[in-house]
PDB file of C-alpha atoms in Angstrom:
ATOM      1  CA  MET A   1      -5.348 -28.892 -22.239  1.00 44.00           C
ATOM      2  CA  PRO A   2      -7.689 -30.207 -19.542  1.00 49.00           C
ATOM      3  CA  ARG A   3      -7.609 -28.725 -16.059  1.00 51.00           C
ATOM      4  CA  THR A   4      -6.412 -31.989 -14.582  1.00 50.00           C
ATOM      5  CA  SER A   5      -3.059 -33.203 -15.736  1.00 53.00           C
ATOM      6  CA  GLY A   6      -1.662 -36.475 -14.506  1.00 58.00           C
ATOM      7  CA  PRO A   7      -2.366 -37.866 -11.050  1.00 61.00           C
ATOM      8  CA  TRP A   8      -3.315 -34.477  -9.564  1.00 57.00           C
ATOM      9  CA  PRO A   9      -6.936 -33.807  -8.586  1.00 57.00           C
ATOM     10  CA  SER A  10      -8.691 -30.813 -10.148  1.00 58.00           C
ATOM     11  CA  TRP A  11      -8.686 -28.754  -6.919  1.00 56.00           C
ATOM     12  CA  VAL A  12      -4.864 -28.611  -6.966  1.00 57.00           C
ATOM     13  CA  PHE A  13      -4.956 -26.287  -9.960  1.00 58.00           C
ATOM     14  CA  GLY A  14      -7.033 -23.734  -8.090  1.00 58.00           C
ATOM     15  CA  PRO A  15     -10.378 -22.087  -8.602  1.00 55.00           C
ATOM     16  CA  VAL A  16     -11.823 -21.377 -12.017  1.00 58.00           C
ATOM     17  CA  ARG A  17     -13.392 -17.945 -11.387  1.00 62.00           C
ATOM     18  CA  PRO A  18     -11.256 -14.980 -10.214  1.00 60.00           C
ATOM     19  CA  SER A  19     -13.699 -14.262  -7.373  1.00 62.00           C
ATOM     20  CA  GLU A  20     -12.754 -17.624  -5.854  1.00 60.00           C
ATOM     21  CA  HIS A  21      -9.112 -16.555  -5.537  1.00 60.00           C
ATOM     22  CA  ILE A  22      -9.874 -14.299  -2.566  1.00 61.00           C
ATOM     23  CA  CYS A  23     -10.432 -16.991   0.051  1.00 63.00           C
ATOM     24  CA  TYR A  24      -8.663 -19.904  -1.595  1.00 63.00           C
ATOM     25  CA  VAL A  25      -6.861 -22.210   0.833  1.00 67.00           C
ATOM     26  CA  GLN A  26      -3.550 -23.492  -0.455  1.00 67.00           C
ATOM     27  CA  GLY A  27      -3.146 -27.196  -1.126  1.00 74.00           C
ATOM     28  CA  LEU A  28      -0.179 -27.485   1.231  1.00 79.00           C
ATOM     29  CA  GLY A  29      -0.404 -31.251   1.480  1.00 82.00           C
ATOM     30  CA  TRP A  30       0.122 -31.684  -2.245  1.00 79.00           C
ATOM     31  CA  THR A  31       2.806 -28.993  -2.314  1.00 79.00           C
ATOM     32  CA  THR A  32       4.687 -30.721   0.491  1.00 83.00           C
ATOM     33  CA  LYS A  33       4.405 -34.115  -1.202  1.00 85.00           C
ATOM     34  CA  TYR A  34       5.669 -32.766  -4.517  1.00 84.00           C
ATOM     35  CA  PHE A  35       8.342 -30.242  -3.474  1.00 85.00           C
ATOM     36  CA  GLY A  36       9.293 -31.486  -0.021  1.00 88.00           C
ATOM     37  CA  GLU A  37       8.873 -30.237   3.520  1.00 90.00           C
ATOM     38  CA  LYS A  38      11.087 -27.153   3.235  1.00 91.00           C
ATOM     39  CA  ILE A  39       9.168 -25.714   0.293  1.00 88.00           C
ATOM     40  CA  GLY A  40       5.850 -26.695   1.892  1.00 87.00           C
ATOM     41  CA  LEU A  41       6.836 -24.876   5.084  1.00 89.00           C
ATOM     42  CA  TYR A  42       7.860 -21.849   3.009  1.00 91.00           C
ATOM     43  CA  PHE A  43       4.441 -21.672   1.333  1.00 86.00           C
ATOM     44  CA  ALA A  44       2.693 -22.176   4.679  1.00 87.00           C
ATOM     45  CA  TRP A  45       4.686 -19.295   6.193  1.00 89.00           C
ATOM     46  CA  LEU A  46       4.051 -17.120   3.129  1.00 88.00           C
ATOM     47  CA  GLY A  47       0.296 -17.661   3.424  1.00 85.00           C
ATOM     48  CA  LEU A  48       0.330 -16.885   7.147  1.00 85.00           C
ATOM     49  CA  TYR A  49       2.456 -13.772   6.653  1.00 86.00           C
ATOM     50  CA  THR A  50       0.192 -12.517   3.880  1.00 85.00           C
ATOM     51  CA  SER A  51      -2.857 -12.984   6.094  1.00 85.00           C
ATOM     52  CA  PHE A  52      -1.116 -10.965   8.828  1.00 84.00           C
ATOM     53  CA  LEU A  53      -0.613  -8.078   6.385  1.00 87.00           C
ATOM     54  CA  ILE A  54      -4.328  -7.704   5.667  1.00 89.00           C
ATOM     55  CA  PRO A  55      -5.188  -5.594   8.789  1.00 88.00           C
ATOM     56  CA  SER A  56      -2.265  -3.243   8.257  1.00 90.00           C
ATOM     57  CA  SER A  57      -3.113  -2.733   4.589  1.00 93.00           C
ATOM     58  CA  VAL A  58      -6.762  -2.006   5.416  1.00 94.00           C
ATOM     59  CA  ILE A  59      -5.748   0.594   8.006  1.00 94.00           C
ATOM     60  CA  GLY A  60      -3.244   2.073   5.540  1.00 94.00           C
ATOM     61  CA  VAL A  61      -6.001   2.533   2.963  1.00 95.00           C
ATOM     62  CA  ILE A  62      -8.193   4.177   5.626  1.00 96.00           C
ATOM     63  CA  VAL A  63      -5.359   6.590   6.476  1.00 95.00           C
ATOM     64  CA  PHE A  64      -4.927   7.440   2.791  1.00 94.00           C
ATOM     65  CA  LEU A  65      -8.665   8.038   2.378  1.00 96.00           C
ATOM     66  CA  TYR A  66      -8.564  10.291   5.451  1.00 96.00           C
ATOM     67  CA  GLY A  67      -5.872  12.312   3.688  1.00 94.00           C
ATOM     68  CA  CYS A  68      -8.090  12.546   0.596  1.00 93.00           C
ATOM     69  CA  ALA A  69     -11.064  13.683   2.696  1.00 94.00           C
ATOM     70  CA  THR A  70      -9.126  16.376   4.582  1.00 93.00           C
ATOM     71  CA  ILE A  71      -7.096  17.815   1.708  1.00 91.00           C
ATOM     72  CA  GLU A  72      -9.308  20.919   1.535  1.00 90.00           C
ATOM     73  CA  GLU A  73      -8.704  21.753   5.219  1.00 91.00           C
ATOM     74  CA  ASP A  74      -4.906  21.489   5.057  1.00 88.00           C
ATOM     75  CA  ILE A  75      -3.602  24.990   5.855  1.00 89.00           C
ATOM     76  CA  PRO A  76      -0.153  24.705   4.187  1.00 87.00           C
ATOM     77  CA  SER A  77      -1.751  23.443   0.972  1.00 88.00           C
ATOM     78  CA  LYS A  78      -4.330  26.230   1.085  1.00 87.00           C
ATOM     79  CA  GLU A  79      -1.621  28.864   1.475  1.00 87.00           C
ATOM     80  CA  MET A  80       0.509  27.428  -1.310  1.00 86.00           C
ATOM     81  CA  CYS A  81      -2.400  27.062  -3.729  1.00 86.00           C
ATOM     82  CA  ASP A  82      -3.823  30.535  -3.082  1.00 82.00           C
ATOM     83  CA  GLN A  83      -3.337  32.582  -6.249  1.00 79.00           C
ATOM     84  CA  GLN A  84      -3.865  35.896  -4.415  1.00 81.00           C
ATOM     85  CA  ASN A  85      -0.753  35.372  -2.284  1.00 76.00           C
ATOM     86  CA  ALA A  86       1.641  35.203  -5.205  1.00 78.00           C
ATOM     87  CA  PHE A  87       4.858  34.425  -3.363  1.00 84.00           C
ATOM     88  CA  THR A  88       7.847  34.743  -5.663  1.00 85.00           C
ATOM     89  CA  MET A  89      10.553  32.262  -4.805  1.00 85.00           C
ATOM     90  CA  CYS A  90      14.274  32.556  -5.423  1.00 87.00           C
ATOM     91  CA  PRO A  91      15.777  30.552  -8.299  1.00 87.00           C
ATOM     92  CA  LEU A  92      16.661  26.938  -7.602  1.00 85.00           C
ATOM     93  CA  CYS A  93      20.086  27.234  -9.230  1.00 86.00           C
ATOM     94  CA  ASP A  94      22.670  29.994  -9.595  1.00 82.00           C
ATOM     95  CA  LYS A  95      22.929  30.849 -13.287  1.00 83.00           C
ATOM     96  CA  SER A  96      20.214  29.653 -15.644  1.00 88.00           C
ATOM     97  CA  CYS A  97      17.151  29.359 -13.378  1.00 88.00           C
ATOM     98  CA  ASP A  98      14.390  31.960 -13.164  1.00 89.00           C
ATOM     99  CA  TYR A  99      12.273  33.113 -10.248  1.00 87.00           C
ATOM    100  CA  TRP A 100       9.177  30.995  -9.719  1.00 85.00           C
ATOM    101  CA  ASN A 101       5.796  31.280  -7.981  1.00 86.00           C
ATOM    102  CA  LEU A 102       5.068  29.180  -4.928  1.00 83.00           C
ATOM    103  CA  SER A 103       1.619  28.362  -6.301  1.00 84.00           C
ATOM    104  CA  SER A 104       3.268  26.276  -9.033  1.00 85.00           C
ATOM    105  CA  ALA A 105       4.013  23.665  -6.339  1.00 85.00           C
ATOM    106  CA  CYS A 106       0.342  23.366  -5.381  1.00 87.00           C
ATOM    107  CA  GLY A 107      -0.048  19.816  -6.691  1.00 89.00           C
ATOM    108  CA  THR A 108       3.039  18.657  -4.840  1.00 90.00           C
ATOM    109  CA  ALA A 109       1.767  20.162  -1.588  1.00 89.00           C
ATOM    110  CA  GLN A 110      -1.596  18.460  -1.957  1.00 91.00           C
ATOM    111  CA  ALA A 111       0.005  15.121  -2.841  1.00 91.00           C
ATOM    112  CA  SER A 112       2.270  15.329   0.191  1.00 91.00           C
ATOM    113  CA  HIS A 113      -0.793  15.795   2.407  1.00 92.00           C
ATOM    114  CA  LEU A 114      -2.248  12.521   1.123  1.00 91.00           C
ATOM    115  CA  PHE A 115       0.684  10.571   2.533  1.00 89.00           C
ATOM    116  CA  ASP A 116       1.747  12.879   5.380  1.00 91.00           C
ATOM    117  CA  ASN A 117      -1.341  13.791   7.369  1.00 92.00           C
ATOM    118  CA  PRO A 118      -2.101  13.555  11.112  1.00 92.00           C
ATOM    119  CA  ALA A 119      -3.474  10.026  10.711  1.00 94.00           C
ATOM    120  CA  THR A 120      -0.088   8.732   9.536  1.00 94.00           C
ATOM    121  CA  VAL A 121       1.238   9.277  13.070  1.00 93.00           C
ATOM    122  CA  VAL A 122      -1.467   6.976  14.423  1.00 93.00           C
ATOM    123  CA  PHE A 123      -0.734   4.501  11.626  1.00 94.00           C
ATOM    124  CA  SER A 124       2.983   4.463  12.441  1.00 94.00           C
ATOM    125  CA  ILE A 125       2.218   3.781  16.117  1.00 94.00           C
ATOM    126  CA  PHE A 126      -0.120   0.966  15.060  1.00 90.00           C
ATOM    127  CA  MET A 127       2.552  -0.528  12.804  1.00 91.00           C
ATOM    128  CA  ALA A 128       5.180  -0.355  15.561  1.00 92.00           C
ATOM    129  CA  LEU A 129       2.871  -2.116  18.018  1.00 91.00           C
ATOM    130  CA  TRP A 130       1.733  -4.613  15.378  1.00 85.00           C
ATOM    131  CA  SER A 131       5.308  -5.560  14.548  1.00 84.00           C
ATOM    132  CA  LYS A 132       6.081  -6.200  18.208  1.00 85.00           C
ATOM    133  CA  LEU A 133       2.892  -8.058  19.084  1.00 80.00           C
ATOM    134  CA  SER A 134       2.480 -10.245  16.005  1.00 67.00           C
ATOM    135  CA  PRO A 135       4.122 -13.680  16.129  1.00 62.00           C
TER     136      PRO A 135
END
């Protein structure tokens, strides 16, 4: 099937290469003519809203990478992952559970640092201000 079908120009069907999808401007005029003004306004708002989410997602990735970079300096994770301090923990249930070592939760402690590090406080303040200041 050819890329153009019917009275629509070829640019309505979008770019050919995936790299062109990054900065592709929507054909809102054609969308409005075909679907009507309400649907055209919806797609215009969706494009604007998505472009507003780009700064917050970039900062969120930076915060996550900060957590990855500082995972070795996290004191609670160090203490939990230390095999020399073999802390024996009480069973998690009353009857059929055994005692367990705290070091068995090392991976969970390190994963929690990735998403709950000091930079997430700054990110939450940024998100609160961004939600109030954005249109």
